[in-house]
Short mmCIF file of C-alpha atoms and ligand atoms in Angstrom, two decimals:
data_model
loop_
_atom_site.label_atom_id
_atom_site.label_comp_id
_atom_site.label_asym_id
_atom_site.label_seq_id
_atom_site.Cartn_x
_atom_site.Cartn_y
_atom_site.Cartn_z
CA UNK M 1 95.59 133.55 225.40
CA UNK M 2 97.31 130.95 227.55
CA UNK M 3 96.07 127.42 226.84
CA UNK M 4 95.06 127.06 230.48
CA UNK M 5 92.72 130.03 230.27
CA UNK M 6 90.77 128.84 227.25
CA UNK M 7 87.11 129.02 228.38
CA UNK M 8 85.19 125.78 228.20
CA UNK M 9 82.32 125.66 225.82
CA UNK M 10 79.64 125.19 228.49
CA UNK M 11 80.87 128.29 230.28
CA UNK M 12 80.36 130.60 227.31
CA UNK M 13 76.99 129.14 226.34
CA UNK M 14 74.31 131.82 225.86
CA UNK M 15 70.64 130.76 225.53
CA UNK M 16 69.33 131.20 222.01
CA UNK M 17 72.70 131.61 220.32
CA UNK M 18 73.14 129.31 217.36
CA UNK M 19 76.00 128.29 215.15
CA UNK M 20 74.35 128.53 211.76
CA UNK M 21 70.97 129.10 210.12
CA UNK M 22 69.36 127.30 207.22
CA UNK M 23 66.54 128.56 204.98
CA UNK M 24 62.99 127.69 206.04
CA UNK M 25 61.95 124.20 204.96
CA UNK M 26 59.59 124.17 202.02
CA UNK M 27 58.51 120.54 202.43
CA UNK M 28 56.38 119.03 205.13
CA UNK M 29 58.37 117.85 208.16
CA UNK M 30 58.06 114.20 209.14
CA UNK M 31 56.54 113.84 212.61
CA UNK M 32 58.95 112.29 215.10
CA UNK M 33 56.16 109.99 216.36
CA UNK M 34 55.91 108.50 212.88
CA UNK M 35 59.47 107.29 212.81
CA UNK M 36 60.42 106.54 216.45
CA UNK M 37 58.68 104.67 219.27
CA UNK M 38 57.54 107.20 221.86
CA UNK M 39 59.94 105.97 224.57
CA UNK M 40 62.86 107.11 222.43
CA UNK M 41 61.60 110.64 221.90
CA UNK M 42 63.07 113.38 224.14
CA UNK M 43 60.68 115.42 226.16
CA UNK M 44 63.15 118.19 226.81
CA UNK M 45 65.90 119.55 224.62
CA UNK M 46 69.37 118.11 225.33
CA UNK M 47 71.54 120.31 227.57
CA UNK M 48 73.93 121.29 224.83
CA UNK M 49 75.94 124.51 224.84
CA UNK M 50 74.47 127.28 222.71
CA UNK M 51 77.29 129.06 220.96
CA UNK M 52 78.18 130.70 217.65
CA UNK M 53 79.95 128.91 214.83
CA UNK M 54 83.20 130.74 215.62
CA UNK M 55 82.99 129.77 219.29
CA UNK M 56 82.58 126.10 218.51
CA UNK M 57 85.38 126.13 215.94
CA UNK M 58 87.71 127.80 218.41
CA UNK M 59 86.72 125.33 221.08
CA UNK M 60 87.62 122.28 219.02
CA UNK M 61 90.72 123.90 217.58
CA UNK M 62 91.91 124.76 221.09
CA UNK M 63 91.26 121.17 222.22
CA UNK M 64 93.24 119.83 219.25
CA UNK M 65 96.19 122.00 220.32
CA UNK M 66 96.29 120.23 223.65
CA UNK M 67 97.55 117.12 221.88
CA UNK M 68 101.19 116.70 221.08
CA UNK M 69 101.89 115.01 217.78
CA UNK M 70 104.69 114.66 215.30
CA UNK M 71 103.15 117.53 213.32
CA UNK M 72 103.20 119.84 216.34
CA UNK M 73 106.59 119.23 217.92
CA UNK M 74 109.67 117.08 218.48
CA UNK M 75 108.78 113.57 219.60
CA UNK M 76 111.99 111.74 220.59
CA UNK M 77 110.20 108.89 222.37
CA UNK M 78 112.49 105.89 221.93
CA UNK M 79 111.42 102.41 220.78
CA UNK M 80 107.79 103.18 219.90
CA UNK M 81 108.62 106.53 218.28
CA UNK M 82 106.26 108.09 215.79
CA UNK M 83 108.55 108.68 212.87
CA UNK M 84 107.99 110.52 209.62
CA UNK M 85 104.40 111.03 208.34
CA UNK M 86 104.89 112.39 204.79
CA UNK M 87 101.86 114.24 203.48
CA UNK M 88 102.15 112.68 200.02
CA UNK M 89 101.16 109.39 201.68
CA UNK M 90 97.84 110.89 202.66
CA UNK M 91 97.13 112.13 199.14
CA UNK M 92 97.83 108.71 197.67
CA UNK M 93 95.86 106.79 200.32
CA UNK M 94 92.86 109.01 199.61
CA UNK M 95 92.81 108.33 195.86
CA UNK M 96 89.42 106.91 194.91
CA UNK M 97 90.81 103.66 193.54
CA UNK M 98 92.46 102.93 196.89
CA UNK M 99 90.06 104.54 199.35
CA UNK M 100 86.81 103.19 197.85
CA UNK M 101 87.60 99.54 197.13
CA UNK M 102 85.55 96.99 199.03
CA UNK M 103 86.99 93.74 200.39
CA UNK M 104 84.13 91.73 198.85
CA UNK M 105 84.76 93.06 195.34
CA UNK M 106 85.54 90.51 192.67
CA UNK M 107 89.28 89.94 192.26
CA UNK M 108 89.17 91.05 188.62
CA UNK M 109 87.98 94.52 189.69
CA UNK M 110 90.73 95.11 192.32
CA UNK M 111 93.81 94.08 190.37
CA UNK M 112 95.52 97.41 191.14
CA UNK M 113 95.04 97.05 194.88
CA UNK M 114 96.28 93.45 194.80
CA UNK M 115 99.25 94.45 192.67
CA UNK M 116 100.18 97.11 195.23
CA UNK M 117 99.99 94.52 198.02
CA UNK M 118 102.01 92.03 196.02
CA UNK M 119 104.67 94.61 195.16
CA UNK M 120 104.82 95.74 198.77
CA UNK M 121 105.38 92.11 199.83
CA UNK M 122 108.20 91.87 197.27
CA UNK M 123 109.83 95.07 198.54
CA UNK M 124 109.62 93.91 202.15
CA UNK M 125 111.11 90.54 201.18
CA UNK M 126 114.04 92.39 199.61
CA UNK M 127 114.42 94.77 202.56
CA UNK M 128 114.35 92.04 205.22
CA UNK M 129 116.16 89.24 203.35
CA UNK M 130 113.25 86.87 203.89
CA UNK M 131 111.56 84.53 201.40
CA UNK M 132 107.89 85.47 201.80
CA UNK M 133 105.79 88.09 203.60
CA UNK M 134 102.19 88.34 204.84
CA UNK M 135 100.60 91.76 205.23
CA UNK M 136 97.74 90.57 207.45
CA UNK M 137 98.75 91.41 211.05
CA UNK M 138 97.41 94.74 212.29
CA UNK M 139 100.26 95.75 214.63
CA UNK M 140 103.72 94.84 215.83
CA UNK M 141 102.51 92.72 218.71
CA UNK M 142 100.02 91.01 216.40
CA UNK M 143 102.91 90.24 214.03
CA UNK M 144 104.89 88.76 216.92
CA UNK M 145 102.01 86.50 217.84
CA UNK M 146 101.49 85.49 214.19
CA UNK M 147 105.20 84.68 213.83
CA UNK M 148 105.25 82.62 217.00
CA UNK M 149 102.12 80.70 215.96
CA UNK M 150 103.94 79.82 212.72
CA UNK M 151 107.00 78.67 214.66
CA UNK M 152 104.70 76.59 216.80
CA UNK M 153 103.02 75.06 213.74
CA UNK M 154 106.45 74.36 212.23
CA UNK M 155 107.66 72.44 215.29
CA UNK M 156 104.34 70.57 215.48
CA UNK M 157 104.57 69.60 211.80
CA UNK M 158 107.97 68.08 212.64
CA UNK M 159 106.42 66.22 215.62
CA UNK M 160 108.74 68.31 217.77
CA UNK M 161 106.15 69.11 220.40
CA UNK M 162 108.31 69.56 223.49
CA UNK M 163 109.53 72.97 222.41
CA UNK M 164 107.59 75.02 224.93
CA UNK M 165 110.01 77.85 225.65
CA UNK M 166 110.76 81.19 224.04
CA UNK M 167 113.94 82.96 225.10
CA UNK M 168 113.85 86.79 225.40
CA UNK M 169 116.62 89.13 226.59
CA UNK M 170 116.07 91.17 229.75
CA UNK M 171 116.13 94.32 227.59
CA UNK M 172 113.27 93.09 225.35
CA UNK M 173 110.27 95.21 224.42
CA UNK M 174 107.35 94.25 226.68
CA UNK M 175 105.28 92.90 223.82
CA UNK M 176 107.83 90.10 223.19
CA UNK M 177 107.23 88.09 226.39
CA UNK M 178 103.53 89.03 226.24
CA UNK M 179 103.14 87.65 222.69
CA UNK M 180 105.06 84.51 223.61
CA UNK M 181 102.70 83.94 226.53
CA UNK M 182 99.58 84.53 224.42
CA UNK M 183 100.96 82.08 221.83
CA UNK M 184 101.10 79.45 224.59
CA UNK M 185 104.83 79.47 225.30
CA UNK M 186 106.73 79.90 228.51
CA UNK M 187 109.27 82.74 228.42
CA UNK M 188 112.81 82.37 229.64
CA UNK M 189 114.98 85.44 230.19
CA UNK M 190 118.53 85.67 228.96
CA UNK M 191 120.76 88.24 230.66
CA UNK M 192 122.62 91.17 229.12
CA UNK M 193 126.34 91.48 229.79
CA UNK M 194 128.20 94.60 230.97
CA UNK M 195 128.30 95.88 227.36
CA UNK M 196 124.51 95.80 227.10
CA UNK M 197 124.53 92.81 224.71
CA UNK M 198 123.09 89.33 225.14
CA UNK M 199 125.40 87.33 227.38
CA UNK M 200 126.48 84.38 225.19
CA UNK M 201 127.34 82.15 228.15
CA UNK M 202 123.90 82.74 229.62
CA UNK M 203 122.33 82.02 226.21
CA UNK M 204 124.17 78.68 226.03
CA UNK M 205 122.88 77.92 229.53
CA UNK M 206 119.19 78.54 228.76
CA UNK M 207 119.01 77.10 225.24
CA UNK M 208 118.03 73.45 224.85
CA UNK M 209 115.71 70.77 223.46
CA UNK M 210 112.75 72.72 224.82
CA UNK M 211 113.66 75.96 222.96
CA UNK M 212 111.05 76.93 220.39
CA UNK M 213 112.63 80.28 219.53
CA UNK M 214 114.81 83.18 220.57
CA UNK M 215 113.14 86.60 220.16
CA UNK M 216 115.49 89.47 219.61
CA UNK M 217 115.69 92.94 218.22
CA UNK M 218 118.94 94.08 216.63
CA UNK M 219 119.93 96.75 217.49
CA UNK M 220 118.48 95.95 220.89
CA UNK M 221 116.34 98.35 222.91
CA UNK M 222 119.50 99.99 224.29
CA UNK M 223 120.19 101.05 220.68
CA UNK M 224 123.22 98.72 220.55
CA UNK M 225 123.99 96.35 217.71
CA UNK M 226 124.23 92.72 218.82
CA UNK M 227 127.56 92.07 217.15
CA UNK M 228 127.60 88.38 218.11
CA UNK M 229 124.38 87.73 216.24
CA UNK M 230 125.82 85.10 213.89
CA UNK M 231 127.16 83.11 216.81
CA UNK M 232 123.86 83.45 218.63
CA UNK M 233 121.99 82.23 215.54
CA UNK M 234 124.26 79.19 215.40
CA UNK M 235 123.70 78.38 219.08
CA UNK M 236 119.91 78.54 218.70
CA UNK M 237 119.76 76.73 215.35
CA UNK M 238 122.05 73.95 216.59
CA UNK M 239 119.60 73.40 219.43
CA UNK M 240 116.72 73.16 216.93
CA UNK M 241 115.15 76.53 217.74
CA UNK M 242 114.12 79.37 215.44
CA UNK M 243 115.19 83.02 215.54
CA UNK M 244 112.56 85.72 215.68
CA UNK M 245 113.47 89.34 214.79
CA UNK M 246 111.48 92.22 216.24
CA UNK M 247 111.79 94.68 213.34
CA UNK M 248 109.50 97.39 214.69
CA UNK M 249 112.21 100.03 214.28
CA UNK M 250 114.03 99.04 211.14
CA UNK M 251 115.30 102.59 210.57
CA UNK M 252 118.39 101.45 212.48
CA UNK M 253 119.53 99.04 209.74
CA UNK M 254 117.42 99.72 206.63
CA UNK M 255 119.40 99.07 203.42
CA UNK M 256 122.50 98.38 205.55
CA UNK M 257 121.86 95.01 207.19
CA UNK M 258 119.06 92.48 206.78
CA UNK M 259 117.57 90.22 209.45
CA UNK M 260 117.55 87.39 206.90
CA UNK M 261 121.33 87.67 206.51
CA UNK M 262 121.83 87.73 210.28
CA UNK M 263 120.27 84.25 210.55
CA UNK M 264 116.71 85.17 211.53
CA UNK M 265 113.86 82.91 210.41
CA UNK M 266 110.91 85.21 211.13
CA UNK M 267 110.64 89.00 211.27
CA UNK M 268 107.84 91.47 211.82
CA UNK M 269 107.93 95.09 210.72
CA UNK M 270 105.91 98.01 211.98
CA UNK M 271 104.77 99.85 208.87
CA UNK M 272 103.27 102.38 211.30
CA UNK M 273 106.72 103.28 212.61
CA UNK M 274 109.58 102.75 210.19
CA UNK M 275 107.45 102.93 207.06
CA UNK M 276 105.72 106.19 207.96
CA UNK M 277 102.16 105.13 208.79
CA UNK M 278 100.73 107.47 211.42
CA UNK M 279 100.04 105.58 214.66
CA UNK M 280 98.50 108.06 217.02
CA UNK M 281 95.72 106.91 219.31
CA UNK M 282 96.41 103.23 218.87
CA UNK M 283 96.09 102.70 215.17
CA UNK M 284 95.41 101.59 212.60
CA UNK M 285 98.73 99.85 212.32
CA UNK M 286 100.25 97.19 210.14
CA UNK M 287 102.70 94.52 211.24
CA UNK M 288 103.71 92.40 208.21
CA UNK M 289 105.63 89.21 208.94
CA UNK M 290 108.38 87.78 206.79
CA UNK M 291 109.61 84.18 206.95
CA UNK M 292 112.32 81.97 205.54
CA UNK M 293 111.29 79.24 203.10
CA UNK M 294 110.73 76.42 205.60
CA UNK M 295 108.03 78.49 207.33
CA UNK M 296 106.17 79.60 204.16
CA UNK M 297 103.56 76.78 204.34
CA UNK M 298 102.38 78.13 207.72
CA UNK M 299 101.77 81.76 206.67
CA UNK M 300 98.26 83.08 207.29
CA UNK M 301 95.84 82.72 204.43
CA UNK M 302 94.94 84.11 202.00
CA UNK M 303 98.29 85.19 200.59
CA UNK M 304 98.42 87.74 197.77
CA UNK M 305 99.95 85.88 194.83
CA UNK M 306 100.66 86.52 191.15
CA UNK M 307 100.40 84.23 188.16
CA UNK M 308 100.81 85.26 184.51
CA UNK M 309 100.26 88.92 185.35
CA UNK M 310 97.06 88.19 187.28
CA UNK M 311 96.95 88.90 191.02
CA UNK M 312 94.84 86.75 193.31
CA UNK M 313 94.19 85.74 196.92
CA UNK M 314 95.55 82.26 197.44
CA UNK M 315 93.45 80.27 199.91
CA UNK M 316 94.85 76.89 198.90
CA UNK M 317 97.31 76.65 201.78
CA UNK M 318 96.57 73.47 203.77
CA UNK M 319 99.23 74.02 206.49
CA UNK M 320 98.39 77.69 207.06
CA UNK M 321 97.80 78.83 210.64
CA UNK M 322 94.64 80.39 209.19
CA UNK M 323 93.43 83.93 208.98
CA UNK M 324 94.72 86.31 211.65
CA UNK M 325 92.66 89.35 210.69
CA UNK M 326 89.35 89.98 208.95
CA UNK M 327 89.99 90.64 205.26
CA UNK M 328 93.61 91.23 204.24
CA UNK M 329 95.32 93.63 206.66
CA UNK M 330 95.08 97.41 207.03
CA UNK M 331 95.22 98.29 203.37
CA UNK M 332 95.42 102.07 203.87
CA UNK M 333 98.66 101.66 205.80
CA UNK M 334 99.98 99.39 203.04
CA UNK M 335 99.35 102.17 200.54
CA UNK M 336 101.27 104.66 202.70
CA UNK M 337 104.23 102.31 203.20
CA UNK M 338 104.33 101.51 199.50
CA UNK M 339 104.26 105.21 198.61
CA UNK M 340 107.11 105.83 201.03
CA UNK M 341 109.30 102.98 199.79
CA UNK M 342 108.76 103.93 196.14
CA UNK M 343 109.35 107.62 196.72
CA UNK M 344 112.54 107.00 198.73
CA UNK M 345 114.10 104.31 196.54
CA UNK M 346 117.03 102.18 197.79
CA UNK M 347 119.41 105.15 198.17
CA UNK M 348 116.78 107.12 200.06
CA UNK M 349 116.22 104.23 202.47
CA UNK M 350 119.95 103.97 203.05
CA UNK M 351 120.06 107.70 203.85
CA UNK M 352 117.23 107.15 206.39
CA UNK M 353 119.42 104.80 208.39
CA UNK M 354 122.51 106.98 208.11
CA UNK M 355 120.61 110.04 209.32
CA UNK M 356 118.83 108.15 212.12
CA UNK M 357 122.13 106.80 213.41
CA UNK M 358 124.14 110.00 213.12
CA UNK M 359 121.37 112.04 214.78
CA UNK M 360 121.28 109.65 217.74
CA UNK M 361 125.05 109.61 218.16
CA UNK M 362 125.22 113.41 217.91
CA UNK M 363 122.67 113.88 220.67
CA UNK M 364 124.19 111.17 222.82
CA UNK M 365 127.63 112.82 222.67
CA UNK M 366 126.27 116.29 223.42
CA UNK M 367 124.33 114.98 226.44
CA UNK M 368 127.04 112.68 227.81
CA UNK M 369 128.72 115.34 230.02
CA UNK M 370 125.41 116.06 231.81
CA UNK M 371 123.79 112.63 232.25
CA UNK M 372 125.23 109.18 232.90
CA UNK M 373 125.78 107.12 229.79
CA UNK M 374 125.48 103.48 230.91
CA UNK M 375 126.93 102.04 227.69
CA UNK M 376 129.60 104.29 226.27
CA UNK M 377 129.83 103.11 222.67
CA UNK M 378 128.34 104.04 219.31
CA UNK M 379 124.60 103.59 219.24
CA UNK M 380 122.26 102.92 216.33
CA UNK M 381 118.96 104.83 215.98
CA UNK M 382 118.45 105.40 219.72
CA UNK M 383 120.37 105.54 222.97
CA UNK M 384 119.77 105.38 226.70
CA UNK M 385 120.85 107.72 229.45
CA UNK M 386 120.58 107.11 233.16
CA UNK M 387 119.28 109.77 235.55
CA UNK M 388 121.09 108.22 238.54
CA UNK M 389 123.34 111.32 238.96
CA UNK M 390 120.23 113.53 239.18
CA UNK M 391 118.48 111.03 241.48
CA UNK M 392 121.21 111.62 244.09
CA UNK M 393 120.16 115.28 244.07
CA UNK M 394 116.51 114.38 244.61
CA UNK M 395 115.36 114.69 241.00
CA UNK M 396 114.04 111.58 239.38
CA UNK M 397 113.79 110.66 235.71
CA UNK M 398 110.02 111.12 235.96
CA UNK M 399 110.61 114.74 237.06
CA UNK M 400 112.93 115.34 234.09
CA UNK M 401 110.30 113.95 231.73
CA UNK M 402 107.63 116.22 233.23
CA UNK M 403 109.93 119.26 233.01
CA UNK M 404 110.48 118.61 229.29
CA UNK M 405 106.75 119.27 228.78
CA UNK M 406 107.35 122.89 229.80
CA UNK M 407 109.76 123.21 226.89
CA UNK M 408 107.15 121.84 224.47
CA UNK M 409 108.71 118.40 223.97
CA UNK M 410 107.25 114.95 224.16
CA UNK M 411 109.46 113.26 226.75
CA UNK M 412 111.54 110.20 225.92
CA UNK M 413 110.53 106.72 227.00
CA UNK M 414 111.38 106.43 230.70
CA UNK M 415 112.12 103.53 233.06
CA UNK M 416 112.61 101.25 230.04
CA UNK M 417 114.56 99.12 229.29
CA UNK M 418 114.23 97.75 232.79
CA UNK M 419 117.91 96.85 233.15
CA UNK M 420 119.02 100.52 233.32
CA UNK M 421 118.43 102.50 236.52
CA UNK M 422 116.39 105.72 236.07
CA UNK M 423 116.45 105.07 232.35
CA UNK M 424 115.70 107.59 229.60
CA UNK M 425 115.56 106.18 226.10
CA UNK M 426 115.82 108.72 223.29
CA UNK M 427 115.23 108.34 219.56
CA UNK M 428 115.67 111.55 217.55
CA UNK M 429 114.61 109.88 214.25
CA UNK M 430 116.08 110.50 210.82
CA UNK M 431 113.96 113.50 209.85
CA UNK M 432 114.82 116.13 212.48
CA UNK M 433 117.11 119.07 211.71
CA UNK M 434 120.28 119.86 213.62
CA UNK M 435 118.55 122.98 215.01
CA UNK M 436 115.77 120.87 216.51
CA UNK M 437 118.22 118.38 218.00
CA UNK M 438 120.29 121.22 219.48
CA UNK M 439 117.24 122.92 220.98
CA UNK M 440 116.21 119.68 222.70
CA UNK M 441 119.73 119.07 223.97
CA UNK M 442 119.85 122.64 225.30
CA UNK M 443 116.61 122.04 227.19
CA UNK M 444 118.03 118.83 228.69
CA UNK M 445 121.20 120.69 229.73
CA UNK M 446 119.13 123.42 231.33
CA UNK M 447 117.19 120.76 233.28
CA UNK M 448 120.49 119.22 234.43
CA UNK M 449 121.59 122.66 235.70
CA UNK M 450 118.23 123.31 237.39
CA UNK M 451 118.62 119.95 239.13
CA UNK M 452 121.77 121.30 240.80
CA UNK M 453 120.61 124.86 241.45
CA UNK M 454 116.80 124.91 241.79
CA UNK M 455 115.67 121.26 241.97
CA UNK M 456 112.13 122.23 243.02
CA UNK M 457 111.53 123.68 239.54
CA UNK M 458 112.06 120.20 238.12
CA UNK M 459 110.38 118.32 240.95
CA UNK M 460 107.19 120.38 240.62
CA UNK M 461 107.02 120.37 236.81
CA UNK M 462 105.12 120.69 234.58
CA UNK M 463 104.27 124.35 235.10
CA UNK M 464 102.74 125.32 231.75
CA UNK M 465 100.38 122.49 230.84
CA UNK M 466 96.61 122.47 231.27
CA UNK M 467 96.80 119.43 233.53
CA UNK M 468 99.59 118.96 236.07
CA UNK M 469 100.70 115.55 237.28
CA UNK M 470 98.08 112.88 237.03
CA UNK M 471 97.73 109.70 238.97
CA UNK M 472 98.51 107.84 235.75
CA UNK M 473 97.16 104.50 236.91
CA UNK M 474 93.89 106.04 238.05
CA UNK M 475 93.65 108.08 234.84
CA UNK M 476 94.01 104.92 232.77
CA UNK M 477 91.68 102.78 234.90
CA UNK M 478 89.01 105.35 235.68
CA UNK M 479 89.22 108.09 233.07
CA UNK M 480 86.97 111.11 233.64
CA UNK M 481 85.59 111.68 230.18
CA UNK M 482 82.69 114.05 230.89
CA UNK M 483 82.76 117.75 231.54
CA UNK M 484 81.85 118.56 235.11
CA UNK M 485 81.13 122.17 236.00
C1 PLP I 1 106.38 99.32 218.98
C2 PLP I 1 107.15 98.11 219.22
C3 PLP I 1 106.51 96.87 219.30
C4 PLP I 1 105.00 96.68 219.28
O1 PLP I 1 104.34 97.24 218.18
P1 PLP I 1 102.78 97.58 218.27
O2 PLP I 1 102.40 97.95 216.89
O3 PLP I 1 102.65 98.71 219.24
O4 PLP I 1 102.07 96.36 218.75
C5 PLP I 1 107.30 95.76 219.47
N1 PLP I 1 108.63 95.85 219.58
C6 PLP I 1 109.29 97.04 219.53
C7 PLP I 1 110.78 97.06 219.67
C8 PLP I 1 108.57 98.21 219.36
O5 PLP I 1 109.20 99.39 219.32
#
């Protein structure tokens, strides 16, 4: 049956039909009046559909198939991509000793959990080239804010209170300026040059005595490595500012280059991207933050610490910015990331980066004859195309994204970064096979041909989904969540 034709559960409801039957009760039933005030007791039965067990199972299974996830199809989003979700992670996270610990348990009874957190911190320190890590923040943006609050506390501790500005490139992820604003800073934009990299002359122009930090991701959101990073670090450090690294997508450099060696002072990681935590539906995530030694005093408290083989939560941190999350972070995601890092090992993590980068370059080269490539050089884990050639024929990037749905793909990130016209940003990830990459490229090539020959097929897409084009703003602001006959 076509997904569109799946009957809705209310429509197949038949009075008296039930999903299951239980044996007669052989104890006396408690009267509803004895346990609930009368105003809470229903006078009529709820208008629920009456269906068999099979009908209800098929209903929910059909609904679940309407979602696209990394387990159902290729998901080459770009920037916020859901990467690998190994199933072994789920087995480990569900082990009783991990799943059933309580945050108020005595330290002596959760030594294993604390050891895992401590070891994870140590691994992340090694991976990022930082001196200490906190696991508390619950997401990437939360990590950004935590890092900036530490930078703020650092400048304040040095009585350097006029540093009110955070510099971000025009290609930055939207959370960067947002976090800077929430942390009480003013953001200043630095331009990209014609190669898609931070314009050094413009950086020299905007940096100054009022610079608190430069926020950067490397490779940047165009998928390009900022090759002048050491010079940029020197410019910012000489002005007294700190360097913040957005490490949400570390699969571009894992085991190859470390933010700490590039001159960064603070870095956040998204364990729910690079380190295989699932992040559908907004969470739970985990955004650990690593810092260089001069920022360690400001880390959130408590910090998981070890002494003589005993693991404990260190609250004795007088300069700490305080707690940024109830309890100690999203522990279940820590368990998954730890499982991943330990099962991959250093060579495995290096292979992740090599595969992510080669996959992206392979797709970019295959697509280059059909779409404009704004920056024609090797990319890292992702790349951007421009749909400006198709726009001249009346097909916009939004149409291309909608048409991809007909082929069963999650579309790439579109209209971001903002500095590329009709932008499509594509991240294949390290785990996809050549066959999958080729099939996606073939679909994109077919869409490019349709744009020339039958543009209305693309302009009117999607044709095969349950819902056609939504007013996305209205859908987000006023979602219709109830079934209406
Ligand atoms: C995903 C992402 C973020 C934000 O992470 P959240 O966990 O969604 O808050 C920040 N920067 C970049 C580059 C990202 O891809």
